[in-house]
CSV table of C-alpha atoms in Angstrom, one decimal:
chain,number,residue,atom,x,y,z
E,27,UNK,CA,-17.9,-47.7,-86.0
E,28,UNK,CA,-19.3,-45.7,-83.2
E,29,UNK,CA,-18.8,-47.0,-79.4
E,30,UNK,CA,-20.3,-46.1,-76.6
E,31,UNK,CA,-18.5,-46.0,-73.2
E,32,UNK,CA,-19.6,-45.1,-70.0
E,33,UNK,CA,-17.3,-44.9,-66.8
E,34,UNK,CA,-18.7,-44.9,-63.6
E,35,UNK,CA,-17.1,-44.4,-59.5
E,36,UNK,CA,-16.9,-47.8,-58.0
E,37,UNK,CA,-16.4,-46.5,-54.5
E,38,UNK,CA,-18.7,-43.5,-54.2
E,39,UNK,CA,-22.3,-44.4,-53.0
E,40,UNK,CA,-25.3,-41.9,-53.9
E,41,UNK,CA,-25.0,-38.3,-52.4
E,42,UNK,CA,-28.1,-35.9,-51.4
E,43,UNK,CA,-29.4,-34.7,-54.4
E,44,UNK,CA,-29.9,-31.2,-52.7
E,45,UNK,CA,-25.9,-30.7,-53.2
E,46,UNK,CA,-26.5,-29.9,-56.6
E,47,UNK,CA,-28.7,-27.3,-56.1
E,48,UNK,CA,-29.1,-24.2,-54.8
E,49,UNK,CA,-32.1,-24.6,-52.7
E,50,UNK,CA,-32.4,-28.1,-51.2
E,51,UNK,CA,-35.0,-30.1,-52.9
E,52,UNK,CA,-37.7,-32.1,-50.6
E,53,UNK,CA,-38.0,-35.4,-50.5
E,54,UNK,CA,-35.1,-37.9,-50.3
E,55,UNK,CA,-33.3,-37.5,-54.4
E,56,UNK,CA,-29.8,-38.9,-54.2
E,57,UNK,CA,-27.6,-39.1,-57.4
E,58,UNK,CA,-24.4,-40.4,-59.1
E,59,UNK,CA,-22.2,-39.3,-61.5
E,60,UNK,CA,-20.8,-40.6,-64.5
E,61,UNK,CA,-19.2,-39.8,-68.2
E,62,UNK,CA,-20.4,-41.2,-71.3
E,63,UNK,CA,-17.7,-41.2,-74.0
E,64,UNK,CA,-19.4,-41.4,-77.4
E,65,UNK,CA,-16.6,-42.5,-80.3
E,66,UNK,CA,-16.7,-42.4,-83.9
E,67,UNK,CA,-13.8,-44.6,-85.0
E,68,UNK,CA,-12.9,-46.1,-87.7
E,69,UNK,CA,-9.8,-49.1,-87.7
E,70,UNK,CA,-9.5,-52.2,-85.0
E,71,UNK,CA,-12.2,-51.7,-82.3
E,72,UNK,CA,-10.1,-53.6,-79.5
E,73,UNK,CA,-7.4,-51.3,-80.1
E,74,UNK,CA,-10.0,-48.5,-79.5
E,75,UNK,CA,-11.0,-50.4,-76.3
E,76,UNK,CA,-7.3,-50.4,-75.1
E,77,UNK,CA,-7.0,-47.2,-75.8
E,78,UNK,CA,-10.3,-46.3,-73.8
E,79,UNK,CA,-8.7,-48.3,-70.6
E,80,UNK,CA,-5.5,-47.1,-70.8
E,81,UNK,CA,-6.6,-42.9,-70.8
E,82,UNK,CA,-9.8,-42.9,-69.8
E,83,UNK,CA,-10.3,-45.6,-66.9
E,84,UNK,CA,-9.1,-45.8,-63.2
E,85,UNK,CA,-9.8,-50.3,-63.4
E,86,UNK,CA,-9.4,-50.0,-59.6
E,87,UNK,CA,-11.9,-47.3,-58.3
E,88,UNK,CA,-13.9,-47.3,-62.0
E,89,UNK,CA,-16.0,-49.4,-63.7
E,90,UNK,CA,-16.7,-49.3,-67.7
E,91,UNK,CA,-19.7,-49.8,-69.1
E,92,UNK,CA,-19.9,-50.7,-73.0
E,93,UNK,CA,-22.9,-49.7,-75.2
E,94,UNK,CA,-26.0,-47.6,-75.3
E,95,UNK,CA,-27.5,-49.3,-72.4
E,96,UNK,CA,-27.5,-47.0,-68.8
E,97,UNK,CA,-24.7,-48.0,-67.1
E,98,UNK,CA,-27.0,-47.5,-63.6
E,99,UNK,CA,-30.3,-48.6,-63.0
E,100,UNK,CA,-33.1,-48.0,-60.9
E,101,UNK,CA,-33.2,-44.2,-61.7
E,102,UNK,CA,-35.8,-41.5,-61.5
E,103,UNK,CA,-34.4,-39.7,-64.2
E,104,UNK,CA,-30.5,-38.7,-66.1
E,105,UNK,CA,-29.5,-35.6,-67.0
E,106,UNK,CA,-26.8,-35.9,-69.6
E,107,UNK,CA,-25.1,-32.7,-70.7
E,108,UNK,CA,-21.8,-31.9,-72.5
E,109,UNK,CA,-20.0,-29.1,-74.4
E,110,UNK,CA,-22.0,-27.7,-77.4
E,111,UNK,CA,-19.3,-27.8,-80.6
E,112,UNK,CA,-17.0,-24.7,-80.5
E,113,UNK,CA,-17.2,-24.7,-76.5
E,114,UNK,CA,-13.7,-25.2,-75.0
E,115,UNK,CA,-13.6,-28.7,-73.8
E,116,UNK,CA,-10.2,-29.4,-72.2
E,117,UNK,CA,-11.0,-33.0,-71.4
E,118,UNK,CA,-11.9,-33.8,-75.1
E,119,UNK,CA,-8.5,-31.3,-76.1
E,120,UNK,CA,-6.4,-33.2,-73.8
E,121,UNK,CA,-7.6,-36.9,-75.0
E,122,UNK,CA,-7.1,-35.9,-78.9
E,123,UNK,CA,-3.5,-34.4,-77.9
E,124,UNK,CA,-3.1,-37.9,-76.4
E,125,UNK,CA,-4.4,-39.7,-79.4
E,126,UNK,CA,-2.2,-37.6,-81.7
E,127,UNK,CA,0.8,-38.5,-80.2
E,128,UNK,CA,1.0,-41.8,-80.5
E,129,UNK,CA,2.8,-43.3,-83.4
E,130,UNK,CA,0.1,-46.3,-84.6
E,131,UNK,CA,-3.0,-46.3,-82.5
E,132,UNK,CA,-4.5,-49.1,-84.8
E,133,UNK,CA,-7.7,-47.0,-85.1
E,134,UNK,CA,-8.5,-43.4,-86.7
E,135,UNK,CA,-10.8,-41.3,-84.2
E,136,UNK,CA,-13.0,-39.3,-86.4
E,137,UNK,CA,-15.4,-37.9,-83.4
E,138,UNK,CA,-15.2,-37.3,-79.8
E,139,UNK,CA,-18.4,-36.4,-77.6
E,140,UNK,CA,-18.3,-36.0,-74.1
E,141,UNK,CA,-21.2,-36.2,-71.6
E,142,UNK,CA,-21.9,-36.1,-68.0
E,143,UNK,CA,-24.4,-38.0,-66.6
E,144,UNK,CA,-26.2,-37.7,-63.3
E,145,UNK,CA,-28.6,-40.3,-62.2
E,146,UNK,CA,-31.2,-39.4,-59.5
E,147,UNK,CA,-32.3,-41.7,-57.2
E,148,UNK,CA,-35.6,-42.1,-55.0
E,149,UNK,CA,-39.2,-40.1,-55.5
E,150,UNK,CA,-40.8,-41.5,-58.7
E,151,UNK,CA,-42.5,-37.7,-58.8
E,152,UNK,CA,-39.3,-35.7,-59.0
E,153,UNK,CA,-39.0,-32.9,-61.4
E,154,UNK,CA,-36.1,-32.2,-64.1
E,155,UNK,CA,-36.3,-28.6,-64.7
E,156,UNK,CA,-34.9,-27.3,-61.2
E,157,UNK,CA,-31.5,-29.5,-62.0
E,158,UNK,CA,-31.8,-28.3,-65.5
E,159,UNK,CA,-31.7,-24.6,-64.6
E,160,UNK,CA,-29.0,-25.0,-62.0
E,161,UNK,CA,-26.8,-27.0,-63.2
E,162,UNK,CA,-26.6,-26.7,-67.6
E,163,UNK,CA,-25.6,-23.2,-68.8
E,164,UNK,CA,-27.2,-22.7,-72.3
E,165,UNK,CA,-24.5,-20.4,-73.5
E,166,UNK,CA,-21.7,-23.7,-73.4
E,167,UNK,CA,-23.7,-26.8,-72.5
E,168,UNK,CA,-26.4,-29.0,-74.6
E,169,UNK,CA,-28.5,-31.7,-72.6
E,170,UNK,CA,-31.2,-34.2,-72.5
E,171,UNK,CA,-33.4,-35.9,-69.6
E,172,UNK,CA,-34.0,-39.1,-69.9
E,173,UNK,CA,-36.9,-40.6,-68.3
E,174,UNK,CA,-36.0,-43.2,-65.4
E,175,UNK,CA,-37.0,-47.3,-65.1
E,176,UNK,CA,-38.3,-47.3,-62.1
């Protein structure tokens, strides 16, 4: 089975876009964070869930988002990005080193991917590539941009 999970800050409102950058952009971007947890599993799919809750989510200042589905809406656009294979990832080493220690997890993880996601907010005409360029580093990240709903 593969599962999708995205956890997002319940507390934390949109921030100025031009934080992310090293110029300042015009216009008036904000964005959001989150991180999408893809998970190829095989075994009992609530135990997976539990599992997901119990390492992975804060249920008082996060929110959890199940599926393929954006967790946010209303976006301009998402850059997702995450470690290319081989990349040292110590928040994917630090959840299988979890996973491995415990005696029966009721499920068999087969495949961990990691992505960040930032959703920006506000002019419908606002470019990728400067965020892109300042943000991913080709030598240790992949990414995608995926077109907003708004």
């Amino acid at each position: 089975m593969q599962e999708i999970f995205e956890i997002s800050d319940r507390f934390i409102n949109a921030a100025d876009a031009s934080h992310l950058l090293y110029e300042p952009v015009d216009g008036s971007l904000t964005f959001r964070r989150t991180r999408r947890y893809e998970v190829e599993a095989e075994g009992d799919r609530d135990k997976l869930e539990k599992f997901i809750k119990a390492t992975l989510l804060d249920d008082i200042s996060q929110e959890l988002h199940f599926g393929e589905d954006s967790a946010l809406e209303d976006f301009v656009f998402v850059l997702e990005y995450g470690m290319k294979p081989g990349a040292l990832d110590l928040e994917k080493e630090a959840i299988l080193t979890y996973y491995n220690g415990i005696k029966d997890p009721g499920f068999e993880l087969k495949d961990l991917k990691i992505r960040q996601r930032i959703y920006l907010f506000g002019d419908k005409d606002a470019k990728s590539d400067r965020f892109v360029r300042d943000i991913c580093n080709a030598a240790i990240h992949n990414w995608s941009v995926i077109s907003g709903n708004v």
